[in-house]
Coordinates of C-alpha atoms in Angstrom, one line a residue:
Chain A
M223 CA 133.5 -143.1 46.6
D224 CA 132.0 -141.1 43.7
S225 CA 134.3 -138.9 41.9
A226 CA 133.9 -135.1 42.4
V227 CA 134.7 -134.5 38.7
S228 CA 134.2 -137.2 36.1
V229 CA 135.0 -136.5 32.4
H230 CA 134.3 -139.0 29.6
D231 CA 135.3 -138.3 26.0
L232 CA 134.7 -134.6 26.5
S233 CA 135.1 -132.6 23.4
K234 CA 134.6 -129.1 22.2
T235 CA 134.7 -127.9 18.7
Y236 CA 134.3 -124.3 17.8
I237 CA 133.1 -123.1 14.5
V238 CA 134.8 -119.9 13.5
H239 CA 134.3 -117.8 10.5
E240 CA 137.4 -116.8 8.7
R241 CA 138.2 -114.8 5.6
S242 CA 141.3 -113.5 3.9
S243 CA 142.3 -109.9 4.2
G244 CA 141.4 -107.3 1.7
V245 CA 138.2 -105.6 0.5
R246 CA 137.3 -108.2 -2.1
A247 CA 137.4 -110.9 0.6
A248 CA 135.3 -108.7 2.9
V249 CA 132.6 -108.2 0.2
R250 CA 132.6 -112.0 -0.7
G251 CA 132.3 -112.6 3.1
I252 CA 128.9 -110.9 3.1
F253 CA 127.5 -113.5 0.8
R254 CA 129.5 -116.6 1.7
R255 CA 131.3 -117.0 4.9
Q256 CA 134.1 -119.5 5.2
K257 CA 133.7 -121.7 8.2
K258 CA 136.4 -123.5 9.9
E259 CA 136.3 -126.0 12.7
V260 CA 138.6 -125.6 15.6
K261 CA 139.0 -128.7 17.8
A262 CA 139.8 -127.1 21.2
V263 CA 139.3 -130.2 23.3
Q264 CA 139.3 -133.7 21.9
A265 CA 137.8 -136.6 23.7
I266 CA 139.5 -136.2 27.1
N267 CA 139.0 -138.5 30.1
F268 CA 139.8 -138.1 33.7
E269 CA 138.4 -138.5 37.2
I270 CA 139.1 -136.3 40.2
Q271 CA 138.3 -137.6 43.7
P272 CA 136.7 -135.3 46.4
G273 CA 139.4 -133.3 48.2
E274 CA 142.0 -133.7 45.5
I275 CA 144.0 -130.7 44.2
V276 CA 144.9 -131.3 40.6
G277 CA 147.2 -129.1 38.5
F278 CA 146.1 -128.6 34.9
L279 CA 149.0 -127.8 32.7
G280 CA 149.5 -127.0 29.1
P281 CA 150.8 -124.3 26.8
N282 CA 148.6 -121.4 25.6
G283 CA 145.7 -122.6 23.4
A284 CA 146.0 -126.2 24.7
G285 CA 142.4 -126.3 25.8
K286 CA 142.7 -125.6 29.5
T287 CA 140.3 -122.7 29.7
T288 CA 137.8 -124.4 27.4
T289 CA 137.8 -127.4 29.7
L290 CA 137.4 -125.3 32.8
K291 CA 134.6 -123.4 31.2
M292 CA 132.8 -126.7 30.2
L293 CA 133.2 -128.0 33.7
S294 CA 131.9 -124.8 35.3
G295 CA 128.9 -124.7 32.9
L296 CA 129.7 -121.7 30.7
L297 CA 130.2 -123.8 27.6
Y298 CA 128.2 -126.7 26.1
P299 CA 130.4 -129.7 25.2
T300 CA 130.1 -130.8 21.6
G301 CA 130.8 -134.3 22.5
G302 CA 131.2 -136.6 25.5
E303 CA 130.1 -135.8 29.0
A304 CA 131.3 -134.1 32.1
R305 CA 129.8 -134.6 35.5
V306 CA 130.7 -132.5 38.5
L307 CA 129.2 -133.5 41.9
G308 CA 126.8 -135.6 39.9
H309 CA 125.5 -132.7 37.9
L310 CA 125.7 -131.9 34.2
P311 CA 127.4 -128.5 34.4
H312 CA 126.0 -127.0 31.2
L313 CA 122.4 -127.2 32.6
R314 CA 123.6 -124.6 35.2
E315 CA 121.1 -125.9 37.8
R316 CA 120.9 -123.6 40.8
Q317 CA 121.8 -126.4 43.1
Y318 CA 125.0 -127.0 41.1
L319 CA 126.1 -123.3 40.8
R320 CA 125.8 -122.9 44.6
Q321 CA 128.5 -125.6 45.0
I322 CA 131.1 -124.4 42.6
T323 CA 133.2 -121.4 41.8
L324 CA 135.3 -120.4 38.8
V325 CA 138.1 -118.0 39.4
T326 CA 139.9 -116.5 36.5
G327 CA 142.9 -114.2 36.4
Q328 CA 140.8 -111.4 34.8
R329 CA 137.5 -112.1 36.6
N330 CA 135.4 -109.0 37.5
Q331 CA 132.6 -110.1 39.7
L332 CA 132.9 -107.4 42.2
I333 CA 131.2 -104.1 41.6
W334 CA 133.9 -101.7 40.5
D335 CA 132.9 -98.5 42.2
I336 CA 132.1 -99.8 45.7
P337 CA 134.1 -101.5 48.4
A338 CA 134.4 -105.3 48.2
A339 CA 132.6 -105.6 51.5
D340 CA 129.4 -104.2 49.9
S341 CA 129.7 -106.6 47.0
Y342 CA 130.1 -109.4 49.5
D343 CA 126.8 -108.5 51.0
L344 CA 125.2 -108.9 47.6
F345 CA 126.9 -112.4 47.3
K346 CA 125.4 -113.3 50.6
A347 CA 121.9 -112.7 49.2
I348 CA 122.7 -114.4 45.9
Y349 CA 124.0 -117.6 47.5
E350 CA 121.7 -117.4 50.4
I351 CA 124.5 -117.7 52.9
D352 CA 123.5 -118.1 56.5
P353 CA 124.1 -114.7 58.2
D354 CA 126.3 -116.1 61.1
L355 CA 128.3 -118.3 58.7
Y356 CA 128.7 -115.3 56.4
K357 CA 130.0 -113.1 59.1
R358 CA 132.4 -115.7 60.4
T359 CA 133.7 -116.4 56.9
V360 CA 134.3 -112.8 56.0
E361 CA 136.2 -112.2 59.2
E362 CA 138.3 -115.3 58.7
F363 CA 139.2 -114.5 55.1
V364 CA 140.0 -110.9 56.0
E365 CA 142.3 -112.2 58.6
I366 CA 144.0 -114.9 56.5
L367 CA 144.5 -112.7 53.5
D368 CA 145.3 -109.6 55.5
M369 CA 142.7 -107.4 53.7
K370 CA 141.1 -105.5 56.5
D371 CA 141.7 -102.1 54.8
L372 CA 141.2 -103.5 51.3
V373 CA 137.6 -104.5 51.7
R374 CA 136.6 -101.0 52.7
K375 CA 138.1 -99.3 49.7
P376 CA 136.3 -99.0 46.3
V377 CA 137.6 -101.9 44.1
R378 CA 138.7 -99.5 41.4
N379 CA 141.2 -98.0 43.8
L380 CA 143.0 -101.3 44.5
S381 CA 146.1 -102.6 42.8
L382 CA 145.9 -105.7 40.6
G383 CA 147.2 -107.9 43.4
E384 CA 144.9 -106.4 46.0
R385 CA 141.9 -106.8 43.7
M386 CA 142.8 -110.5 43.1
K387 CA 142.8 -111.1 46.8
V388 CA 139.4 -109.6 47.4
E389 CA 138.1 -111.4 44.2
I390 CA 139.3 -114.8 45.4
A391 CA 137.8 -114.3 48.8
G392 CA 134.5 -113.2 47.2
S393 CA 134.5 -116.4 45.1
L394 CA 134.8 -118.6 48.2
L395 CA 132.3 -116.9 50.5
H396 CA 129.6 -119.5 49.6
H397 CA 131.9 -122.4 50.6
P398 CA 132.0 -124.0 47.2
R399 CA 132.9 -127.7 47.2
V400 CA 134.6 -127.6 43.8
L401 CA 137.0 -124.8 42.7
F402 CA 138.0 -124.2 39.1
L403 CA 140.9 -121.9 39.2
D404 CA 142.2 -120.5 35.9
E405 CA 145.5 -118.7 36.4
P406 CA 144.5 -117.4 39.9
T407 CA 147.9 -115.9 40.5
L408 CA 148.3 -114.2 37.1
G409 CA 150.1 -110.8 37.5
L410 CA 150.7 -111.1 41.2
D411 CA 154.1 -110.6 42.8
V412 CA 155.9 -113.5 44.4
P413 CA 154.8 -112.8 48.1
M414 CA 151.2 -112.3 47.0
Q415 CA 151.3 -115.5 44.9
R416 CA 152.6 -117.4 48.0
R417 CA 149.8 -116.0 50.1
V418 CA 147.1 -116.8 47.6
R419 CA 148.5 -120.3 47.2
K420 CA 148.5 -120.8 51.0
F421 CA 144.9 -119.6 51.2
I422 CA 143.8 -122.0 48.5
A423 CA 145.6 -124.9 50.2
E424 CA 144.1 -124.1 53.6
Y425 CA 140.6 -123.7 52.2
S426 CA 140.8 -126.9 50.3
Q427 CA 142.1 -128.8 53.3
R428 CA 139.6 -127.4 55.8
E429 CA 136.5 -127.8 53.6
G430 CA 137.6 -130.9 51.8
A431 CA 137.1 -129.0 48.6
T432 CA 138.2 -130.4 45.2
V433 CA 140.4 -128.1 43.2
L434 CA 141.3 -128.1 39.5
L435 CA 144.0 -125.4 39.0
S436 CA 145.6 -124.2 35.8
S437 CA 148.6 -122.0 36.1
H438 CA 151.6 -120.9 34.2
Y439 CA 153.6 -120.6 37.4
M440 CA 155.1 -124.0 38.1
A441 CA 155.5 -122.8 41.7
D442 CA 151.7 -122.8 42.1
V443 CA 151.5 -126.3 40.9
E444 CA 154.5 -127.6 42.9
A445 CA 153.1 -126.0 46.1
L446 CA 149.5 -127.2 45.7
C447 CA 149.2 -130.3 43.5
R448 CA 150.5 -133.8 43.9
R449 CA 148.7 -134.8 40.7
V450 CA 148.9 -133.1 37.4
I451 CA 147.0 -133.4 34.1
V452 CA 148.9 -132.2 31.1
I453 CA 146.9 -131.2 28.1
H454 CA 148.3 -130.4 24.7
Q455 CA 146.5 -129.6 21.5
G456 CA 143.2 -130.6 23.0
G457 CA 144.3 -134.0 24.2
I458 CA 145.7 -135.4 27.5
L459 CA 149.4 -136.0 27.4
F460 CA 149.9 -137.1 31.0
D461 CA 147.8 -137.7 34.1
G462 CA 149.6 -138.7 37.2
D463 CA 151.9 -137.7 40.1
L464 CA 153.9 -134.6 39.5
S465 CA 157.1 -136.5 40.5
A466 CA 156.4 -139.1 37.9
L467 CA 156.2 -136.4 35.2
A468 CA 159.9 -135.9 35.4
A469 CA 160.6 -139.6 35.4
R470 CA 158.5 -140.2 32.4
F471 CA 159.4 -137.3 30.2
T472 CA 163.1 -136.6 30.9
S473 CA 165.9 -138.9 30.0
H474 CA 168.5 -137.0 32.0
K475 CA 169.3 -136.2 35.5
K476 CA 171.2 -133.3 36.9
V477 CA 174.4 -134.2 38.8
I478 CA 175.9 -131.4 40.9
V479 CA 179.4 -131.8 42.2
K480 CA 181.6 -129.7 44.4
P481 CA 185.2 -130.7 43.9
A482 CA 187.8 -130.0 46.7
D483 CA 190.1 -128.4 44.1
Q484 CA 188.0 -126.0 42.1
S485 CA 190.7 -125.6 39.4
L486 CA 190.3 -129.2 38.2
D487 CA 188.9 -129.7 34.7
L488 CA 185.9 -132.1 34.9
S489 CA 184.7 -131.8 31.4
G490 CA 185.8 -135.4 30.7
Y491 CA 183.1 -136.7 33.0
G492 CA 180.1 -135.4 31.0
E493 CA 178.2 -132.5 29.6
I494 CA 178.6 -129.4 31.9
V495 CA 175.5 -127.2 31.9
E496 CA 176.5 -124.8 34.7
S497 CA 179.6 -124.0 36.7
E498 CA 179.5 -121.4 39.4
L499 CA 180.4 -120.8 43.1
G500 CA 182.6 -123.9 43.1
S501 CA 179.9 -126.2 41.9
V502 CA 179.7 -127.9 38.6
S503 CA 176.3 -129.2 37.2
F504 CA 176.2 -132.0 34.6
R505 CA 173.4 -133.2 32.4
V506 CA 173.7 -137.0 32.5
P507 CA 171.6 -139.6 30.8
K508 CA 169.7 -141.6 33.5
S509 CA 171.3 -144.9 32.7
E510 CA 174.8 -143.4 33.0
V511 CA 174.3 -141.8 36.4
P512 CA 175.6 -144.7 38.6
G513 CA 178.7 -145.3 36.5
M514 CA 179.5 -141.6 36.1
T515 CA 179.1 -140.8 39.8
A516 CA 181.1 -143.8 40.9
R517 CA 183.9 -142.8 38.5
L518 CA 183.9 -139.2 39.8
L519 CA 184.0 -140.3 43.5
A520 CA 186.8 -142.7 42.8
E521 CA 189.0 -140.3 40.8
V522 CA 188.4 -136.8 42.2
P523 CA 188.3 -135.5 45.8
I524 CA 184.7 -134.4 46.2
V525 CA 183.2 -132.2 49.0
D526 CA 179.6 -132.7 47.9
L527 CA 177.6 -134.5 45.3
A528 CA 173.9 -134.4 44.5
V529 CA 171.7 -136.1 41.9
E530 CA 168.5 -134.2 41.1
D531 CA 165.6 -134.2 38.6
P532 CA 165.8 -131.3 36.3
P533 CA 163.7 -128.2 37.4
I534 CA 160.0 -128.7 36.7
E535 CA 160.0 -125.8 34.3
D536 CA 162.5 -127.7 32.2
V537 CA 160.4 -130.8 32.4
I538 CA 157.4 -129.0 31.2
D539 CA 159.3 -127.5 28.3
V540 CA 160.3 -131.0 27.3
V541 CA 156.8 -132.3 27.7
F542 CA 155.3 -129.6 25.5
A543 CA 158.0 -130.0 22.9
K544 CA 157.4 -133.8 22.8
G545 CA 153.7 -133.2 22.6
A546 CA 154.2 -131.0 19.6
I547 CA 156.2 -133.6 17.8
E548 CA 153.9 -136.6 18.5
Chain B
M240 CA 110.4 -115.7 45.6
K241 CA 111.9 -114.7 48.9
H242 CA 115.3 -115.4 47.5
I243 CA 114.7 -113.1 44.5
A244 CA 113.3 -110.4 46.8
Q245 CA 116.5 -110.6 48.9
V246 CA 118.7 -110.4 45.8
L247 CA 116.7 -107.4 44.5
L248 CA 117.1 -105.6 47.9
A249 CA 120.8 -106.4 48.3
A250 CA 121.6 -105.4 44.7
F251 CA 119.6 -102.2 45.1
K252 CA 121.7 -101.3 48.2
A253 CA 125.0 -102.1 46.5
H254 CA 124.1 -100.2 43.4
L255 CA 122.7 -97.2 45.4
I256 CA 126.2 -96.9 46.9
A257 CA 127.8 -97.3 43.5
T258 CA 125.5 -94.7 41.9
F259 CA 126.4 -92.1 44.5
Q260 CA 130.0 -92.6 43.3
Y261 CA 129.0 -91.5 39.8
R262 CA 127.9 -88.0 40.8
V263 CA 129.3 -86.4 37.6
Q264 CA 127.8 -88.9 35.3
E265 CA 124.4 -88.7 37.0
G266 CA 124.6 -84.9 36.8
M267 CA 125.3 -85.0 33.1
Q268 CA 122.4 -87.4 32.5
M269 CA 120.1 -85.1 34.4
I270 CA 121.2 -82.1 32.3
G271 CA 120.6 -84.2 29.1
L272 CA 117.1 -85.0 30.3
L273 CA 116.4 -81.3 31.2
V274 CA 117.8 -80.0 27.9
E275 CA 115.8 -82.6 25.8
S276 CA 112.5 -81.7 27.6
L277 CA 113.3 -78.0 27.3
I278 CA 113.8 -78.2 23.5
Y279 CA 110.5 -79.9 23.0
L280 CA 108.8 -77.5 25.4
V281 CA 110.0 -74.4 23.6
V282 CA 109.4 -75.9 20.1
W283 CA 105.8 -77.0 20.8
T284 CA 104.9 -73.9 22.8
T285 CA 106.0 -71.8 19.8
V286 CA 103.9 -74.0 17.5
A287 CA 100.9 -73.7 19.7
K288 CA 101.3 -69.9 19.9
A289 CA 101.6 -69.7 16.1
R290 CA 98.4 -71.7 15.7
G291 CA 96.4 -69.4 18.0
G292 CA 97.3 -71.0 21.4
E293 CA 96.5 -74.7 20.7
V294 CA 98.1 -77.7 19.2
G295 CA 96.7 -81.3 19.2
G296 CA 94.3 -80.4 21.9
F297 CA 97.0 -78.9 24.2
S298 CA 96.9 -75.2 25.1
T299 CA 100.3 -73.4 25.4
D300 CA 100.4 -73.9 29.2
E301 CA 99.2 -77.5 28.9
I302 CA 102.2 -78.2 26.6
A303 CA 104.4 -76.9 29.3
G304 CA 102.8 -79.3 31.8
Y305 CA 103.3 -82.1 29.3
F306 CA 107.0 -81.7 28.9
I307 CA 107.6 -81.1 32.6
A308 CA 105.7 -84.2 33.6
W309 CA 107.6 -85.9 30.7
M310 CA 110.9 -85.6 32.8
F311 CA 109.4 -87.7 35.6
V312 CA 108.0 -90.4 33.4
R313 CA 111.1 -90.5 31.2
N314 CA 113.3 -91.0 34.3
I315 CA 111.1 -93.9 35.5
T316 CA 111.0 -95.7 32.1
T317 CA 114.7 -95.7 31.1
G318 CA 116.1 -99.2 30.7
W319 CA 119.4 -100.9 30.1
S320 CA 121.1 -99.5 27.0
P321 CA 122.0 -102.3 24.5
Y322 CA 125.4 -100.7 24.2
A323 CA 126.1 -101.3 27.9
M324 CA 125.1 -104.9 27.6
E325 CA 127.2 -105.3 24.5
W326 CA 130.2 -103.9 26.3
R327 CA 129.6 -106.4 29.2
I328 CA 129.4 -109.3 26.9
R329 CA 132.5 -108.3 25.0
R330 CA 134.6 -107.8 28.1
G331 CA 133.5 -111.2 29.4
D332 CA 131.9 -109.8 32.5
F333 CA 128.9 -111.9 31.7
N334 CA 130.7 -115.1 32.6
S335 CA 130.5 -114.5 36.3
L336 CA 126.9 -113.4 36.1
L337 CA 125.9 -116.6 34.3
L338 CA 127.5 -118.7 37.0
R339 CA 125.4 -117.3 39.8
P340 CA 122.5 -119.3 41.0
V341 CA 120.1 -116.5 40.2
H342 CA 119.1 -114.9 36.8
P343 CA 121.2 -111.8 36.1
I344 CA 118.2 -109.7 35.2
F345 CA 117.3 -109.3 38.9
A346 CA 120.5 -107.7 40.0
D347 CA 120.4 -105.6 36.8
T348 CA 116.9 -104.4 37.6
S349 CA 118.0 -103.3 41.0
E350 CA 120.9 -101.4 39.4
M351 CA 118.5 -99.6 37.2
L352 CA 116.1 -98.8 40.1
A353 CA 119.0 -97.5 42.2
S354 CA 120.1 -95.1 39.5
K355 CA 116.5 -93.9 39.1
A356 CA 116.1 -93.3 42.8
V357 CA 119.3 -91.2 42.8
A358 CA 118.2 -89.3 39.7
M359 CA 114.9 -88.3 41.3
I360 CA 116.9 -86.2 43.8
T361 CA 117.7 -83.9 40.9
V362 CA 114.8 -84.5 38.6
I363 CA 112.2 -83.2 41.0
P364 CA 113.9 -79.9 41.8
A365 CA 114.4 -79.4 38.0
M366 CA 110.7 -80.0 37.4
I367 CA 109.9 -77.4 40.1
A368 CA 112.3 -74.9 38.5
L369 CA 110.7 -75.4 35.1
A370 CA 107.2 -75.1 36.6
L371 CA 108.2 -71.7 38.1
V372 CA 109.5 -70.5 34.8
F373 CA 106.8 -71.9 32.4
K374 CA 103.7 -71.8 34.6
P375 CA 102.2 -75.0 33.3
R376 CA 98.5 -76.0 33.8
F377 CA 97.4 -79.5 34.5
E378 CA 94.7 -81.0 36.4
L379 CA 95.3 -83.4 39.4
V380 CA 92.7 -86.0 39.1
P381 CA 92.7 -88.3 42.2
W382 CA 91.6 -91.6 40.6
S383 CA 94.0 -90.9 37.7
L384 CA 96.9 -90.4 40.1
V385 CA 96.1 -93.7 41.9
A386 CA 96.0 -95.5 38.5
L387 CA 99.4 -93.8 37.7
I388 CA 101.3 -96.0 40.1
P389 CA 100.6 -99.4 38.6
A390 CA 100.7 -97.8 35.1
L391 CA 104.2 -96.5 35.8
I392 CA 105.4 -99.8 37.2
L393 CA 104.0 -101.7 34.2
A394 CA 105.5 -99.1 31.8
F395 CA 108.9 -99.4 33.5
V396 CA 108.8 -103.3 33.4
L397 CA 107.6 -103.3 29.9
R398 CA 110.2 -101.0 28.5
Y399 CA 112.9 -102.6 30.7
V400 CA 112.2 -106.1 29.4
L401 CA 111.9 -104.8 25.8
M402 CA 115.3 -103.1 26.1
Y403 CA 116.8 -106.2 27.7
V404 CA 115.6 -108.4 24.8
L405 CA 117.0 -106.0 22.4
A406 CA 120.3 -105.9 24.3
L407 CA 120.4 -109.7 24.2
T408 CA 120.8 -109.6 20.5
A409 CA 124.4 -108.6 21.3
F410 CA 125.0 -112.3 21.9
W411 CA 124.6 -112.9 18.1
T412 CA 126.4 -109.9 16.7
T413 CA 128.4 -107.3 18.5
R414 CA 127.8 -104.6 15.9
L415 CA 124.2 -103.5 16.5
G416 CA 124.4 -99.7 16.2
G417 CA 122.2 -99.5 13.1
L418 CA 119.4 -101.7 14.5
F419 CA 119.3 -99.7 17.8
E420 CA 119.1 -96.4 15.9
L421 CA 116.2 -97.6 13.8
W422 CA 114.4 -98.9 16.9
Y423 CA 114.9 -95.6 18.8
G424 CA 113.6 -93.6 15.8
V425 CA 110.4 -95.6 15.8
E426 CA 110.0 -95.4 19.5
F427 CA 110.7 -91.6 19.5
F428 CA 107.8 -91.0 17.1
F429 CA 105.2 -93.4 18.5
S430 CA 105.8 -93.1 22.3
G431 CA 105.0 -89.5 22.7
R432 CA 108.5 -88.5 23.5
V433 CA 109.0 -85.8 20.9
A434 CA 105.4 -84.6 20.8
P435 CA 102.0 -85.5 22.3
L436 CA 100.5 -88.2 20.2
T437 CA 97.4 -86.1 19.5
V438 CA 99.6 -84.0 17.3
L439 CA 100.1 -86.9 14.9
P440 CA 97.8 -87.6 12.0
E441 CA 94.9 -90.0 12.7
W442 CA 96.5 -93.0 11.0
A443 CA 99.7 -92.6 13.0
Q444 CA 97.7 -92.5 16.2
Q445 CA 96.0 -95.7 15.3
V446 CA 99.3 -97.4 14.7
A447 CA 100.6 -96.0 18.0
N448 CA 97.7 -97.8 19.7
L449 CA 98.9 -101.1 18.4
L450 CA 102.6 -100.7 19.1
P451 CA 104.0 -101.1 22.6
F452 CA 105.7 -97.7 22.8
K453 CA 102.6 -95.6 23.7
W454 CA 101.9 -97.9 26.7
M455 CA 105.5 -97.5 28.0
F456 CA 105.4 -93.7 28.0
Y457 CA 102.4 -91.7 26.8
F458 CA 99.8 -93.7 28.8
P459 CA 101.3 -93.0 32.3
L460 CA 102.1 -89.5 31.2
E461 CA 98.4 -88.8 30.3
L462 CA 97.3 -90.3 33.7
L463 CA 99.8 -88.0 35.5
L464 CA 98.3 -85.0 33.6
G465 CA 94.7 -86.1 34.3
R466 CA 93.9 -86.3 30.6
S467 CA 92.7 -89.9 30.5
Q468 CA 89.1 -91.1 30.6
P469 CA 88.2 -94.2 32.6
D470 CA 87.6 -96.3 29.5
E471 CA 90.9 -95.2 28.1
M472 CA 92.6 -96.1 31.3
L473 CA 91.2 -99.6 31.2
F474 CA 92.2 -100.1 27.6
G475 CA 95.7 -98.8 28.5
F476 CA 96.1 -101.4 31.3
A477 CA 94.8 -104.1 29.0
M478 CA 97.4 -103.1 26.4
Q479 CA 100.2 -103.0 28.9
I480 CA 99.4 -106.5 30.2
L481 CA 99.1 -107.8 26.7
W482 CA 102.4 -106.5 25.7
L483 CA 104.0 -107.5 28.9
T484 CA 102.9 -111.1 28.3
V485 CA 104.4 -111.0 24.8
M486 CA 107.7 -109.6 26.2
V487 CA 108.0 -112.1 29.0
L488 CA 107.5 -115.0 26.5
L489 CA 109.9 -113.3 24.2
I490 CA 112.6 -112.8 26.8
R491 CA 112.4 -116.4 27.9
F492 CA 112.7 -117.6 24.3
V493 CA 115.6 -115.2 23.5
W494 CA 117.4 -115.8 26.8
R495 CA 117.6 -119.5 26.3
R496 CA 118.9 -119.2 22.8
A497 CA 121.2 -116.4 23.6
T498 CA 122.9 -118.3 26.4
R499 CA 123.0 -121.5 24.4
R500 CA 124.7 -119.6 21.5
Y501 CA 127.1 -118.0 24.0
A502 CA 127.9 -121.4 25.3
A503 CA 128.5 -122.7 21.8
V504 CA 130.8 -120.0 20.6
G505 CA 132.7 -119.3 23.8
G506 CA 132.9 -116.3 26.1

């Protein structure tokens, strides 16, 4: 099967003009401008199969948005090649643009002063959506996202979360096969994030759509993606299963113990990171987990014991910190 | 072609709805148009009176006719302000437009047409009111009025494309105020906006014939007033088509470079 997204040695270098502060530097800048190269993305490689939902992680400035913009066709790569559905995105061929969508947290594609439903009619003409399919799709999206009243109000009167819902629905009306989602839940409250997540998951499953999602909310990634690509300083740090991320980047596990006698001092068994509601959490090097738990069970009356990977946020912190050192 | 027609129509509908939301803004623009025309009208009527009732081949009441018809032609030939385009580019609104499978100029054109259609609701009564006050004289020449329709359409398209090209320079630099002011100054003078071109010295009239501005404004205005001769009309259409060809070639050239540059520096 051909990959939906195929990226080979993809690079993007920006040339930025810079000058020091002050009047003298400003005057000098008129005659001679200092140029500086910023390598936003450096020779990255990955493949995404049709129907896959992949999380795209990285700290601010890692190159996520630049990559998503190159894949959608807004930016020309300075090196390497990206192919999406067999097309070179930067050519922005009509046939290509019809099959993709780019959703960003601050996207304004709807006309501000009119209800979203009226903007949807415009999208119908732009994407040449079949009238019956269009009607069905709108009804369905309105139902799933619970936005019957929202699509009838001028967009400027909607709250941020409401606007994001109508924007996302608008971005999917033409049934794109590939979705580039850049922080789609930015600024939304938790129930709204959950709803948007569910909507994206259902859409992808039903349409067999391929999704590349960047988000700062690990909950988005955990809920939607089995596979993650971690990008840091323009390069790929990790590409694989989300579960393997923890295994690869953390050297510790979390051991949670509920002793029968809560007054016991357990500090001799390892580094305690948390102690509340009768439970004690230890941070234990992976290799020491079997020995430590065996010792605990033998020596202390235990009501409950669990061994967990650290929370994904902590894993990501470790990953980014490591990336910065390497 | 059918696709573009559908987009034009759908965008027109959407922007018509939007324009009605901007009642205050539309009203202010209308007042601006009225005040501008009124100032010229009063100034040039005074000049004509001082010079024995005539200036540049226009009698006092013909001057009134010129600046009343002026409102109509002016409303038809307004285009995208480069400042609006600059704002869109800076805010990043252009990103979603570039990812649509149809050139943004079409939806933009419909937006412009919708705003003109709504403006006409107030422009025409304002013209009638001015006519009642200033009692203008102009001749309605049937063939000239027929020629007015294509002349107005061409004038609109010509100025619209020209303004769009100018606006696209915002992709290179986002501080264009000075350039636009210079441009507007030249256009003011050579388009017939501040005064009928016949008021200008002979050399300036010759220059005006070569520049595009006359053909975007003065030419349809003269047709509306029935002041054109058939040979002048034919020359006018020839100049409009010539300039339009230049503009279309120019916009294709500039658009390709502008979007490439945009793609190179990032949105």
